[in-house]
Tab-separated table of C-alpha atoms and ligand atoms in Angstrom:
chain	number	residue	atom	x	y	z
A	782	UNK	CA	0.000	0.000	0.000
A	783	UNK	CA	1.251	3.660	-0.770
A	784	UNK	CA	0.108	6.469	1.133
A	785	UNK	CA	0.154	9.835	-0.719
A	786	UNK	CA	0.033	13.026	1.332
A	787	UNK	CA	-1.476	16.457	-0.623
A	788	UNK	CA	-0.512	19.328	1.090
A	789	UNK	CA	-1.971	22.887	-0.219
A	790	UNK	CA	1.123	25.584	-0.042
A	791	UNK	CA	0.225	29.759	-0.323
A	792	UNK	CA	3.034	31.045	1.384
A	793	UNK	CA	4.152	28.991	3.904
A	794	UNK	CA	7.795	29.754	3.948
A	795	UNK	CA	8.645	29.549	7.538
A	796	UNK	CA	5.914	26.512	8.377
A	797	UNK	CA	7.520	23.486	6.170
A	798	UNK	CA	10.460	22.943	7.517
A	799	UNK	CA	8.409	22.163	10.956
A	800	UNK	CA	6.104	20.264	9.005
A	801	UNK	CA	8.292	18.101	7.232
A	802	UNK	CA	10.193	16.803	10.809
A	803	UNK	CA	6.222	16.377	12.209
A	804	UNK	CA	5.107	14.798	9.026
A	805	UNK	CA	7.873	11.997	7.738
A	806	UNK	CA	8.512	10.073	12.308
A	807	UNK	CA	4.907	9.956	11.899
A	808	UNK	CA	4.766	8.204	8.323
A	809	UNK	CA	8.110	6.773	8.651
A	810	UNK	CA	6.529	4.908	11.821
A	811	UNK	CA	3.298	3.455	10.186
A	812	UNK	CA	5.366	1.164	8.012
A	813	UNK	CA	3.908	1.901	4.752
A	814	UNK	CA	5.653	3.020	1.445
A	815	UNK	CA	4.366	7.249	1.108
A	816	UNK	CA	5.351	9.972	-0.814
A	817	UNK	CA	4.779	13.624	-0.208
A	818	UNK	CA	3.257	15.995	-2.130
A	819	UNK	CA	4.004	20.063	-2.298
A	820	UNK	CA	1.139	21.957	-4.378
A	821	UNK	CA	2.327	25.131	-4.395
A	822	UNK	CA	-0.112	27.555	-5.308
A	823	UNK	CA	1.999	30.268	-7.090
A	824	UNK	CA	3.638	31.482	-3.017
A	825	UNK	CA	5.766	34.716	-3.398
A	826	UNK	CA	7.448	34.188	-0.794
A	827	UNK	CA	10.393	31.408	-0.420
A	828	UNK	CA	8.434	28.356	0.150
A	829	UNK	CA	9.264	26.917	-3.362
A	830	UNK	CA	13.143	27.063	-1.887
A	831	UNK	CA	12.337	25.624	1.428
A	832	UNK	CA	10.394	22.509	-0.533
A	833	UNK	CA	13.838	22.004	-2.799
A	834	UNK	CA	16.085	22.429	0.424
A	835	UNK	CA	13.805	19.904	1.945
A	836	UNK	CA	13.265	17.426	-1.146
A	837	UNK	CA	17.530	17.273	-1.379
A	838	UNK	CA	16.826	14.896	2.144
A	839	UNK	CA	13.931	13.319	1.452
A	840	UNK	CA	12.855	11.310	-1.614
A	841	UNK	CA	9.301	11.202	-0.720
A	842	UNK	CA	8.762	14.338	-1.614
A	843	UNK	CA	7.683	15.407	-4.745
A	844	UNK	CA	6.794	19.115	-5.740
A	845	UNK	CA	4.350	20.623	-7.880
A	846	UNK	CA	4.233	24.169	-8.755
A	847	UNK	CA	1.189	26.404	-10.242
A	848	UNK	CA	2.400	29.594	-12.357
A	849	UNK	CA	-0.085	31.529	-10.555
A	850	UNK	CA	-2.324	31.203	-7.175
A	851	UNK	CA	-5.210	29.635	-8.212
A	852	UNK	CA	-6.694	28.385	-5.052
A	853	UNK	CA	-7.118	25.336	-2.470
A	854	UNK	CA	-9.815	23.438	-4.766
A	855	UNK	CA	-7.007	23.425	-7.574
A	856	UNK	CA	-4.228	22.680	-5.974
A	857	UNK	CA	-6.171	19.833	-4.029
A	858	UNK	CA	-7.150	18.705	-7.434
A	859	UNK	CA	-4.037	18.674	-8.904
A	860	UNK	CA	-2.388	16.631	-5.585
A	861	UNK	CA	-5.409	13.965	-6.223
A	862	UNK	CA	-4.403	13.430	-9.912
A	863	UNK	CA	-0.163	13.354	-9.141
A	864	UNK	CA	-0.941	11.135	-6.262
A	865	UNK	CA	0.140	7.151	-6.755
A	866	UNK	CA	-1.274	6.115	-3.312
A	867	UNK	CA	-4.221	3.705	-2.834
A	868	UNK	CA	-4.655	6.291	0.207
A	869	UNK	CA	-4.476	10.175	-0.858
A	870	UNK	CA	-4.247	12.147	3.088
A	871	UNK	CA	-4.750	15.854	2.261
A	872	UNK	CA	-3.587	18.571	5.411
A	873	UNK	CA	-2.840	22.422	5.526
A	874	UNK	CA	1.032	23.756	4.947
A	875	UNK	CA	0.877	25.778	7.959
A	876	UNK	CA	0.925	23.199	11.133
A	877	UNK	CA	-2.723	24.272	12.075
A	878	UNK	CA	-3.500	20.091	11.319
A	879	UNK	CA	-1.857	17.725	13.254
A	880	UNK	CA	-0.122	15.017	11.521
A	881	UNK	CA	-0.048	12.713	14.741
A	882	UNK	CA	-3.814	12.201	13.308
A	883	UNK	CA	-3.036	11.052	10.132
A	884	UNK	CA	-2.975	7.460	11.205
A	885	UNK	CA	-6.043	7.581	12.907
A	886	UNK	CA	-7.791	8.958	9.899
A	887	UNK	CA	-6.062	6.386	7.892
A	888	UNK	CA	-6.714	3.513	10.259
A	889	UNK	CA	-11.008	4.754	9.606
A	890	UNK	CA	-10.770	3.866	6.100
A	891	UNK	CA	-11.523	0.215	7.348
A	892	UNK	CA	-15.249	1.034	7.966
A	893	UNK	CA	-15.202	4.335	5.241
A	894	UNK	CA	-14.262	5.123	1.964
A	895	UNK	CA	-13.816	8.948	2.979
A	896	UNK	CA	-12.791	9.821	6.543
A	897	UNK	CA	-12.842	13.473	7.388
A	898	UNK	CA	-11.585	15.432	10.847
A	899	UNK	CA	-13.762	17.033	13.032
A	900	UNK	CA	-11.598	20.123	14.506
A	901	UNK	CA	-13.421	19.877	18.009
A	902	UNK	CA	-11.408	22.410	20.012
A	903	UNK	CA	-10.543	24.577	17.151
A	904	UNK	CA	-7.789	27.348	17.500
A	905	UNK	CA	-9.085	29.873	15.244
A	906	UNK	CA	-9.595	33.793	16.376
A	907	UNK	CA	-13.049	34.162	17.731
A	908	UNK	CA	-14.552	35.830	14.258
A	909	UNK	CA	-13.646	32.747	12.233
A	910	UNK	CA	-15.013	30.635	14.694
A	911	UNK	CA	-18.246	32.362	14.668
A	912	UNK	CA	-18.756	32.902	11.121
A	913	UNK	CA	-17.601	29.091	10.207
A	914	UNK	CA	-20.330	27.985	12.885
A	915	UNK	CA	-22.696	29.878	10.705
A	916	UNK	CA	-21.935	28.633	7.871
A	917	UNK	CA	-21.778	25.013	9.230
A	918	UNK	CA	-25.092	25.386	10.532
A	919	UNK	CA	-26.470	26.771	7.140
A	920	UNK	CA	-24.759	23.974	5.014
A	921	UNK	CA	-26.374	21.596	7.377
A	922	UNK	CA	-29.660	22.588	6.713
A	923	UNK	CA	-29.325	23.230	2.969
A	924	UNK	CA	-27.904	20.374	2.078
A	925	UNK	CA	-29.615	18.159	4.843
A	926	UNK	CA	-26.578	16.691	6.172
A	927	UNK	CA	-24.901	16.830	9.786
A	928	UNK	CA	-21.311	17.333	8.944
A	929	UNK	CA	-19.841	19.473	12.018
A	930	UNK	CA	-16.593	20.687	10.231
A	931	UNK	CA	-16.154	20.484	6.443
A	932	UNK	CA	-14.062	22.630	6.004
A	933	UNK	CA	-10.763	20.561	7.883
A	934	UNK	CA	-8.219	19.787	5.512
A	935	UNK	CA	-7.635	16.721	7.231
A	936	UNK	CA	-8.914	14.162	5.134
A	937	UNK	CA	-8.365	10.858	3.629
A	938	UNK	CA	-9.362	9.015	0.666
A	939	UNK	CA	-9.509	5.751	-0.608
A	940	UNK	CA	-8.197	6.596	-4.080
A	941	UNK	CA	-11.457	5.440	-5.923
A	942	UNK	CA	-13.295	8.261	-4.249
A	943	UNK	CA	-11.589	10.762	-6.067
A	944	UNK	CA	-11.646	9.174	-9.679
A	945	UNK	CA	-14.505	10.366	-11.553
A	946	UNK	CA	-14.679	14.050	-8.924
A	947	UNK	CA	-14.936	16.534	-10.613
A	948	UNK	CA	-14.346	19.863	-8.985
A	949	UNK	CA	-14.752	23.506	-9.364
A	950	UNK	CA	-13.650	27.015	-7.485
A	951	UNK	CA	-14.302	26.659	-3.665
A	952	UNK	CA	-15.679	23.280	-3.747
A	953	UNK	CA	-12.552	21.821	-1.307
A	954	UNK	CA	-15.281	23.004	1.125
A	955	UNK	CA	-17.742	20.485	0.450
A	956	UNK	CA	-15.348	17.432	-0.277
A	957	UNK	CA	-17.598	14.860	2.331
A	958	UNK	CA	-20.787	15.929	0.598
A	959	UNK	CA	-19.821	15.149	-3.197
A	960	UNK	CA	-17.718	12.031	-2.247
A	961	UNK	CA	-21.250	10.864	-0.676
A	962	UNK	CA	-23.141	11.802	-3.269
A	963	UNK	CA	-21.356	9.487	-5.566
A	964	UNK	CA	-22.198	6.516	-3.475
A	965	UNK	CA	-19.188	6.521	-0.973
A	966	UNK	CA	-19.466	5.844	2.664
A	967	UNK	CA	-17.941	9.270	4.685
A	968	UNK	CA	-16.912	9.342	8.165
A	969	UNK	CA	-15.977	12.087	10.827
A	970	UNK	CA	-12.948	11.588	13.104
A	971	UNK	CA	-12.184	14.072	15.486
A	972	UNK	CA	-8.508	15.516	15.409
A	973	UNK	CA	-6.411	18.212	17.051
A	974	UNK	CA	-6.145	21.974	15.840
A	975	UNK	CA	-3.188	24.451	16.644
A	976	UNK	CA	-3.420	28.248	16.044
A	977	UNK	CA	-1.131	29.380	13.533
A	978	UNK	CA	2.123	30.775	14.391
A	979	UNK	CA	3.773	31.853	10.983
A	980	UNK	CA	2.722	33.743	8.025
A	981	UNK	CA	-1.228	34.763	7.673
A	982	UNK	CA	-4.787	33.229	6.793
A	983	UNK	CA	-5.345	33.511	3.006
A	984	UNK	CA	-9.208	34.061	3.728
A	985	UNK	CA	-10.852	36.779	5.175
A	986	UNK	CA	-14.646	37.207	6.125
A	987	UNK	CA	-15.743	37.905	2.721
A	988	UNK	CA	-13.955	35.009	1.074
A	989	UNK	CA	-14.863	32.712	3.730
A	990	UNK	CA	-18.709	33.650	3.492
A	991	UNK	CA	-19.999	35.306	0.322
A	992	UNK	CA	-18.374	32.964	-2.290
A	993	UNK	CA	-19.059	29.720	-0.194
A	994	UNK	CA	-22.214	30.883	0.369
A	995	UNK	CA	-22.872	31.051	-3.312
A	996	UNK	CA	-20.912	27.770	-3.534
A	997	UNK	CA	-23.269	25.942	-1.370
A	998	UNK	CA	-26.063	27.324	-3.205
A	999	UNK	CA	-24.884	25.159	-5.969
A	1000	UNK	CA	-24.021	22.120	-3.949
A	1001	UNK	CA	-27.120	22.387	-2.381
A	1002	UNK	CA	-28.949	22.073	-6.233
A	1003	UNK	CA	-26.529	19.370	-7.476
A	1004	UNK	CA	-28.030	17.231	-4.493
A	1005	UNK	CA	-31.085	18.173	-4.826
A	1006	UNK	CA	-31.003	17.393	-9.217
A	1007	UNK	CA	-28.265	14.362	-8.607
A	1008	UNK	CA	-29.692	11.502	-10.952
A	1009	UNK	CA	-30.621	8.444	-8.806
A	1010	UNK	CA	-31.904	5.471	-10.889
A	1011	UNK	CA	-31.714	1.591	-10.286
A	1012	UNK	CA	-31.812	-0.309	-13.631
A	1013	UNK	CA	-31.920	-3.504	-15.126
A	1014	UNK	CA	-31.231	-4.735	-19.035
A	1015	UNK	CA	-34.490	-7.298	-19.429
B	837	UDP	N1	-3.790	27.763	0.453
B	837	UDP	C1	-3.517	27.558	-0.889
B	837	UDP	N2	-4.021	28.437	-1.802
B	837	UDP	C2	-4.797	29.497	-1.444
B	837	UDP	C3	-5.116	29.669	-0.081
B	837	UDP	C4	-4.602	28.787	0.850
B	837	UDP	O1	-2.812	26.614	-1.241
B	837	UDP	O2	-5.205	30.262	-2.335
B	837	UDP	C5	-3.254	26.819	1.457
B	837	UDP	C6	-2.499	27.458	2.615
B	837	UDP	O3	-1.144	27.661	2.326
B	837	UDP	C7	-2.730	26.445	3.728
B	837	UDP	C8	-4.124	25.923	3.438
B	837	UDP	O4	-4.354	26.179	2.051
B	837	UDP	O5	-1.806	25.391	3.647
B	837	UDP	C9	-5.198	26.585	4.274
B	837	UDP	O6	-5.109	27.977	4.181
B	837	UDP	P1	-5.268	28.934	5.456
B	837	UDP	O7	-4.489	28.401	6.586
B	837	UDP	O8	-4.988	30.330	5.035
B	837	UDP	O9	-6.824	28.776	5.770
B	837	UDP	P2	-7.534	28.872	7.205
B	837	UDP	O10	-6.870	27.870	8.112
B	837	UDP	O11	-7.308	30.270	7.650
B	837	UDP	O12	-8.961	28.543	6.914
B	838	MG	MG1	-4.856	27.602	8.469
């Protein structure tokens, strides 16, 4: 079995190196061949330097680069199709996700096809807290689901989850709901949260309410209009 890790990178300079030492005891421990996989998503600042500097050590690594920032949905979707893992484990670049979780979210894929973290004491500043427990509460009841915490990067996939996904701007937010709707079994596990000690947050209120609020909007319709037919050749 190979375990592919995506990681999402907008300026993360001073985070990898710290991620890296967290990231390869913890993989390095479970036993299984992995690789690791850099999207960076057009950063400005050095992190494309710190990723070489750290590949030199480590041939697990692997490193993709977008000309331009084009956003977490891309650069997950990009990781997803690079991956060779029968496991893809996708986490954030800047130590806010805990990879002492990743085998426990791994380990769920026993009774799940999709297993995705539940940040239950969540180290955010009090705004995003408030405004993602808005929009949690409004996805819920749109889309009819009870999913406490989509919007955790830490995930993992059996690979055939992700085959036939197709995704678009913003929709990293709603990974659990269109892996379900294609027929695969999603679970939550609940994992640790840090705050962020280097560099910023890419999204402020507007981009983390008024475009996933339209997002949802369409999620909401592709349930809703999702073709559900049993059939037989007679
Ligand atoms: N990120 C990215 N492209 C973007 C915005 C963010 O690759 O356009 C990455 C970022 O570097 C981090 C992860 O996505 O690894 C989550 O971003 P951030 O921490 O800013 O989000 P927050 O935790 O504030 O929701
Ligand atoms: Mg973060």
């Amino acid at each position: 079995m190979i375990i592919s890790i995506v990681i999402p990178v907008y300026n993360e300079e001073k985070n990898l190196p710290l991620l890296t030492e967290n990231i390869f005891p913890v993989m390095q421990n479970m036993g299984e061949e992995f690789e690791v996989i850099f999207v960076d998503d057009g950063s400005t600042d050095k992190s494309l330097a710190v990723m070489r500097d750290l590949r030199n050590t480590r041939s697990q690594i692997r490193i993709i680069r977008f000309e331009r920032n084009c956003g977490q949905s891309a650069a997950f979707d990009c990781g997803f199709k690079a991956a060779k893992g029968d496991i893809i484990v996708t986490l954030d670049a800047d130590l806010q996700n805990d990879p002492n979780d990743i085998p426990k979210m791994v380990e769920k894929l026993k009774t799940c096809d999709m297993a995705y973290g539940w940040r239950r004491k969540r180290q955010d500043p009090l705004l995003k807290l408030l405004s993602s427990k808005i929009a949690n509460y409004i996805r819920n009841k749109l889309t009819g689901e009870d999913i406490k915490d989509t919007g955790c990067s830490l995930k993992a996939y059996k690979k055939e989850c992700l085959n036939n996904l197709k995704l678009y701007n913003g929709m990293h937010r709603f990974l659990p709901t269109l892996v379900g709707l294609e027929g695969f079994k999603v679970a939550e596990v609940e994992v640790s949260h840090h705050s962020r000690k280097y560099g910023k947050s890419k999204y402020n209120v507007r981009k983390r309410l008024v475009w996933p609020f339209l997002d949802l909007l369409a999620v909401s319709w592709m349930k809703k209009r999702h073709l559900r037919y049993k059939w037989e050749e007679i």
